[in-house]
Structures are given as structure tokens and as C-alpha cells.
Amino acid sequence: MPRLIQALPPGPLALVGDIHGEVEALLALLHRLGVDPDRLRAARPVVFVGDLVDRGPDSIAVLEIVSRLTEAGLAHSVLGNHELNLLQEDRKEGNGWYWGDANDHAQLRGTPVPFRSRLATHAERATIRSFIRDLPLVLERDDLRVVHACWNAAEAARLPEAGDHAALADAFAEEIEADLARRGIPDRAAEERAAFEQLRDFGVRPDRHLPAVAEEDAAHQVRNPMKLLTSGAEVEVPQGGHFFVGGKWRFVARDRWWRRPVERPTVVGHYWRRRGPPIEGKMDVWDDLPPFAWAGGSADSEESPGGVFCVDYSVGRRFAERARGRDSDFDGGLAAMCWPERVLVFDDREAPVRTV
Ligand SMILES: [Mn+2]
């Protein structure tokens, strides 16, 4: 079982965002970074922030490259929520490749779009499992912390030193379940859902806030450190602020945890970010931050000497861009932040970008 918090290597690093099976983007980016996965040479070690897999054309090839570099001591990765889903055997849209499911697809504006992904064989599944179950949740050193979605010192302190990811996530979930049950929350939530078609019908908008549904959903996210660190914090929406997404009415929303101080620079992925300005009318947790900006403090701010930077520039959206007929000049890109320079390199752009 892996130690859950491990040390980053010393010296300069390249911190690579979520890849989501986009192997061509990975190869192009590694080339620009001076990393050769065939000859096993690297100008500097590479650190992957998680979500190596799902949706894109070849998650298997991405994992082969990352594990080769890792075995050679040239790469390190943290676990993302997509890897945790595989370990928990949780079938989700976009991970059909792992189960050999050729019919996996997304709904884009009501049209089914298949994921054209290479399917894993039984033997590949076993190899993949043994690689990802050894990944830590957090990598850190004095000047930097890397975690997939969210850093929270109090919740991280509840983790054992080492453990099996899937078993830990289940154990925390059971503990939360038992506490909610003692307080009668699941029964109240079931009643609330029953009044509104189980919250699955867009046409049946609840006319009031549903507090038990909100409490249940938030508890499972923020009181489970495995979930919190890999898929981020959520908060109850204000009265009347519920919204419909992913096929159901929701009473919790993503918490912009990066607005609170962190004690050292923290680099995450997970939250799809754009290289251009926000699109009006689209929900976007980054709508108050310029595309290449750090959140929640800067290197010279005294109360928050850290700052948080999300290095996921939505390469995972390319499957949808291709479905709309685009095969180059994508909106989404794969980025690496060179550390300590704080400069971004993209798979598909010549010029590096200084972060601010
Ligand atoms: Mn993620």
C-alpha cells in the first residue's frame, strides 16, 4: 500500500495537467519539455497532477508512458478522481475503455457522441491497476505542494500514513453514512426527493431549498478526505440557488477553496480552465480569474505566501471539439508549469506563457 503523502524530488520540475487519454498531446508536450520517453532522458523530472485517463483516444498508451518514466525515476504522479473511479470499479461516462465497452458515449446537446478510445484487455487492466493503486494523493516539498483537486490540512490529517485508496474511500463513506443515519438525514432526503420526481426531471424544478439533500451531498464530498483531495470541495447553494446539471437538480456547488490562504504554493488540476476569456452564460469556477493567473495570494503576499494554480487547460475537452469537426487549433490544451520559473509550456503552442 502506498504512503499517501510523499516527497517531491529536489530541483526544477515540470508539473503537467490532466491528460485524459490524449496521448498525442502528451508526446508533443514531453518533446517541448526535453523529455524522451523512449531513451528515458529528461531535462527535469515530470510531475503529473492526476486524471491521466478517460474520454480521450488512448488512456492505455498514456499510462504506459507515465509508468515507464516513473520506473526510470523521471516522473511522479498523484491520484486523480478518474483513477480513483477505476480503483473503486465505479463505471462512469468516459471510462468504458477500461471495461472494454465500445459503446461508451457522451451526450453533447442531446446528441450521443461515442468515445473513440482504445479498449483495454484483461491483461492491460491488471497492469493499469497495479500502477495506479501505488500512486500517492499528495506530493510535497518546502516550496510546493501538488494534489489533484483540493488541499485541506485538517482533512488530510485524518488520512493514515499509508492505505488502499478504494478501501479508504469506502470506509470514510460508511462513517459519514452512519453519522447521517443517526441524525435521520437520509430519510428526510428521500422524502425531499420523492416530492420532485427524484430530482431527475429538468421540467420539475423544486420550488424550495432541500436541506437534507444538500447536507447529504456535501457531507459525502467534504467529510471524506479521499473525495475532498481528489475531486474538490462543495458547499450548499443559497436558498433558491439550485441548478440542473449531469441529469439532476443539485443543491451543492463547487467551493472556490483556493480563495482561502494556503501556506505554500499549491498546484492542482481537475477544474477545467480556459486559455481565453470566459464564455458568457457558461458556469465557470474561474470566471473571476484571468487565464494564466494564480488564485488566492501570490509569492509576495504576506498573509498567503502560497497561492493556488490550476494547470488543467481542458485538453480533456478535445474529444468534444473533434465531435464538432475540429482536428487542430483546439480550445483545450495540455500544459506544464515549469517550476520554479512559474512559466507554462503548451503541447500546441510555440511560445511559453508567464503566469501572473
Ligand atoms: Mn479531476
XYZ file of N, CA and C in Angstrom, residues 175-283:
327
model
N -18.599 5.722 7.354
C -18.605 6.505 8.588
C -19.574 7.695 8.443
N -19.520 8.357 7.297
C -20.388 9.518 7.039
C -21.849 9.067 6.988
N -22.069 7.952 6.297
C -23.410 7.367 6.172
C -24.007 7.100 7.560
N -23.194 6.486 8.427
C -23.679 6.132 9.763
C -24.027 7.383 10.554
N -23.207 8.410 10.446
C -23.479 9.656 11.164
C -24.751 10.323 10.643
N -24.913 10.359 9.318
C -26.120 10.961 8.740
C -27.358 10.172 9.182
N -27.234 8.830 9.186
C -28.376 7.979 9.540
C -28.802 8.212 10.985
N -27.817 8.341 11.887
C -28.124 8.614 13.300
C -28.969 9.870 13.437
N -28.762 10.817 12.519
C -29.487 12.096 12.606
C -30.713 12.134 11.693
N -31.049 10.998 11.088
C -32.275 10.934 10.281
C -32.218 11.657 8.940
N -31.017 12.025 8.520
C -30.895 12.813 7.275
C -31.301 12.013 6.027
N -30.853 10.743 5.864
C -31.221 10.035 4.629
C -32.733 9.896 4.443
N -33.489 9.663 5.529
C -34.943 9.558 5.404
C -35.545 10.883 4.961
N -35.055 11.969 5.573
C -35.573 13.293 5.180
C -35.221 13.604 3.733
N -33.988 13.229 3.321
C -33.572 13.482 1.936
C -34.439 12.681 0.958
N -34.770 11.433 1.336
C -35.607 10.592 0.467
C -36.991 11.222 0.290
N -37.537 11.771 1.391
C -38.837 12.460 1.299
C -38.745 13.675 0.391
N -37.662 14.430 0.562
C -37.490 15.630 -0.268
C -37.411 15.253 -1.749
N -36.648 14.189 -2.041
C -36.508 13.766 -3.444
C -37.827 13.274 -4.015
N -38.579 12.532 -3.188
C -39.840 11.940 -3.659
C -40.820 13.021 -4.121
N -40.749 14.204 -3.499
C -41.679 15.274 -3.862
C -41.372 15.874 -5.233
N -40.178 15.593 -5.779
C -39.760 16.235 -7.036
C -39.175 15.244 -8.038
N -39.922 14.163 -8.312
C -39.501 13.191 -9.338
C -38.053 12.742 -9.138
N -37.648 12.558 -7.887
C -36.276 12.124 -7.552
C -35.219 13.114 -8.034
N -35.654 14.331 -8.391
C -34.736 15.400 -8.838
C -34.103 15.116 -10.201
N -34.678 14.178 -10.958
C -34.063 13.796 -12.228
C -34.746 14.413 -13.444
N -35.807 15.185 -13.208
C -36.554 15.754 -14.327
C -36.300 17.261 -14.406
N -35.707 17.694 -15.525
C -35.396 19.116 -15.708
C -36.660 19.965 -15.612
N -37.783 19.384 -16.055
C -39.056 20.110 -16.069
C -39.710 20.252 -14.692
N -39.187 19.551 -13.688
C -39.781 19.625 -12.341
C -38.804 20.331 -11.397
N -38.775 21.656 -11.508
C -37.827 22.435 -10.701
C -38.352 22.550 -9.272
N -37.577 22.087 -8.276
C -38.038 22.236 -6.889
C -38.305 23.708 -6.571
N -39.450 23.975 -5.907
C -39.815 25.370 -5.623
C -39.245 25.858 -4.294
N -38.391 25.038 -3.680
C -37.775 25.445 -2.410
C -36.428 24.736 -2.248
N -35.675 25.196 -1.257
C -34.407 24.570 -0.935
C -34.667 23.213 -0.277
N -33.819 22.219 -0.569
C -33.984 20.893 0.045
C -32.773 20.630 0.948
N -32.876 21.011 2.240
C -31.698 20.999 3.123
C -31.109 19.614 3.375
N -31.945 18.584 3.472
C -31.385 17.254 3.760
C -30.621 16.712 2.553
N -31.142 16.942 1.344
C -30.429 16.542 0.126
C -29.076 17.259 0.066
N -29.106 18.553 0.358
C -27.866 19.343 0.308
C -26.860 18.825 1.334
N -27.337 18.565 2.563
C -26.416 18.126 3.614
C -25.797 16.772 3.266
N -26.627 15.863 2.751
C -26.142 14.539 2.392
C -25.048 14.632 1.313
N -25.335 15.401 0.270
C -24.366 15.518 -0.832
C -23.063 16.181 -0.383
N -23.183 17.269 0.373
C -21.980 17.983 0.811
C -21.141 17.110 1.744
N -21.811 16.387 2.652
C -21.091 15.563 3.634
C -20.223 14.519 2.937
N -20.788 13.868 1.921
C -20.041 12.821 1.236
C -18.835 13.373 0.484
N -18.851 14.634 0.174
C -17.735 15.226 -0.551
C -16.682 15.812 0.391
N -17.124 16.627 1.364
C -16.137 17.380 2.152
C -15.684 16.676 3.426
N -16.438 15.652 3.878
C -16.001 14.949 5.088
C -15.302 13.641 4.751
N -15.102 13.386 3.467
C -14.347 12.208 3.028
C -13.041 12.697 2.405
N -11.934 12.622 3.165
C -10.692 13.218 2.637
C -10.245 12.624 1.297
N -10.584 11.357 1.036
C -10.230 10.766 -0.258
C -10.957 11.489 -1.388
N -12.241 11.788 -1.160
C -13.029 12.507 -2.163
C -12.620 13.978 -2.219
N -12.427 14.571 -1.052
C -12.116 16.003 -0.998
C -10.831 16.313 -1.767
N -9.776 15.534 -1.516
C -8.493 15.831 -2.145
C -8.496 15.518 -3.651
N -9.285 14.508 -4.059
C -9.252 14.124 -5.477
C -10.358 14.765 -6.314
N -11.476 15.191 -5.686
C -12.485 15.830 -6.536
C -13.035 17.138 -5.983
N -12.431 17.665 -4.933
C -12.681 19.048 -4.559
C -13.803 19.274 -3.570
N -13.821 20.496 -3.023
C -14.788 20.873 -2.001
C -16.101 21.327 -2.638
N -17.204 21.069 -1.926
C -18.505 21.543 -2.383
C -19.214 22.216 -1.221
N -20.027 23.215 -1.521
C -20.814 23.898 -0.488
C -22.274 23.934 -0.879
N -23.131 24.015 0.160
C -24.563 24.145 -0.048
C -24.831 25.454 -0.795
N -25.690 25.423 -1.805
C -26.024 26.661 -2.519
C -26.965 27.485 -1.642
N -27.028 28.819 -1.857
C -28.001 29.617 -1.090
C -29.435 29.265 -1.502
N -30.398 29.628 -0.648
C -31.830 29.429 -0.935
C -32.149 29.759 -2.389
N -32.767 28.839 -3.094
C -33.195 29.116 -4.467
C -32.079 29.024 -5.504
N -30.872 28.700 -5.053
C -29.732 28.685 -5.981
C -29.475 27.327 -6.623
N -30.406 26.380 -6.470
C -30.186 25.045 -7.035
C -30.211 25.098 -8.559
N -29.517 24.138 -9.164
C -29.352 24.157 -10.623
C -29.354 22.723 -11.134
N -29.587 22.576 -12.437
C -29.698 21.246 -13.045
C -28.421 20.955 -13.820
N -27.718 19.879 -13.441
C -26.514 19.502 -14.202
C -26.314 17.997 -14.090
N -25.766 17.403 -15.153
C -25.498 15.965 -15.153
C -26.756 15.143 -14.889
N -27.906 15.621 -15.356
C -29.134 14.838 -15.235
C -29.852 14.952 -13.908
N -29.416 15.889 -13.017
C -30.214 16.066 -11.798
C -30.098 17.454 -11.172
N -31.114 17.773 -10.396
C -31.110 19.033 -9.648
C -30.110 18.938 -8.508
N -29.282 19.967 -8.374
C -28.225 19.922 -7.363
C -28.336 21.080 -6.382
N -28.084 20.762 -5.109
C -28.189 21.756 -4.040
C -26.837 22.068 -3.420
N -25.776 21.505 -4.015
C -24.409 21.875 -3.623
C -23.654 22.250 -4.895
N -22.676 23.138 -4.732
C -21.880 23.592 -5.877
C -20.412 23.567 -5.498
N -19.553 23.640 -6.495
C -18.109 23.668 -6.239
C -17.738 24.864 -5.362
N -16.956 24.585 -4.349
C -16.492 25.614 -3.422
C -15.146 26.127 -3.924
N -15.039 27.438 -4.086
C -13.767 28.002 -4.568
C -12.782 28.068 -3.398
N -12.322 26.895 -2.978
C -11.483 26.770 -1.781
C -10.177 27.537 -1.938
N -9.748 27.778 -3.178
C -8.456 28.438 -3.437
C -8.469 29.915 -3.060
N -9.652 30.457 -2.707
C -9.696 31.856 -2.265
C -9.179 32.001 -0.834
N -9.141 30.867 -0.106
C -8.635 30.923 1.268
C -7.120 30.715 1.244
N -6.427 31.254 2.264
C -4.964 31.160 2.238
C -4.454 29.715 2.283
N -3.360 29.470 1.588
C -2.651 28.197 1.728
C -1.227 28.542 2.146
N -0.579 27.627 2.852
C 0.707 28.036 3.450
C 1.895 27.874 2.515
N 1.669 27.260 1.373
C 2.752 27.216 0.389
C 2.136 27.093 -1.010
N 2.871 27.437 -2.060
C 2.323 27.331 -3.409
C 1.771 25.932 -3.653
N 0.545 25.890 -4.184
C -0.165 24.625 -4.366
C -0.615 24.526 -5.820
N -0.205 23.453 -6.497
C -0.579 23.268 -7.901
C -1.543 22.089 -7.996
N -2.684 22.342 -8.671
C -3.736 21.336 -8.824
C -4.117 21.224 -10.295
N -4.962 20.249 -10.588
C -5.586 20.133 -11.907
C -7.082 20.168 -11.687
N -7.802 19.283 -12.331
C -9.209 18.970 -12.064
C -10.233 19.976 -12.570
N -10.011 21.272 -12.304
C -11.018 22.276 -12.638
C -10.718 22.860 -14.013
N -11.450 22.385 -15.025
C -11.200 22.808 -16.392
C -11.120 24.316 -16.510
N -10.021 24.755 -17.094
C -9.786 26.176 -17.193
C -9.556 26.503 -18.644
N -9.819 27.737 -19.037
C -9.732 28.138 -20.444
C -8.484 28.962 -20.700
N -8.005 28.922 -21.959
C -6.865 29.766 -22.330
C -7.331 31.141 -22.762
N -8.614 31.272 -23.070
C -9.182 32.554 -23.478
C -10.102 33.092 -22.406
N -10.810 34.191 -22.705
C -11.748 34.768 -21.729
C -12.940 33.841 -21.493
N -13.620 33.983 -20.330
C -14.780 33.130 -20.059
C -15.892 33.367 -21.089
N -16.687 32.328 -21.346
C -17.818 32.448 -22.258
C -19.033 32.866 -21.453
N -19.701 33.915 -21.907
C -20.835 34.450 -21.160
C -21.957 33.416 -21.053
N -22.519 33.298 -19.840
C -23.642 32.387 -19.643
C -23.218 30.961 -19.317
N -21.914 30.667 -19.402
C -21.445 29.319 -19.067
C -20.961 29.306 -17.629
N -21.362 28.287 -16.856
C -20.873 28.189 -15.488
C -19.383 27.878 -15.513
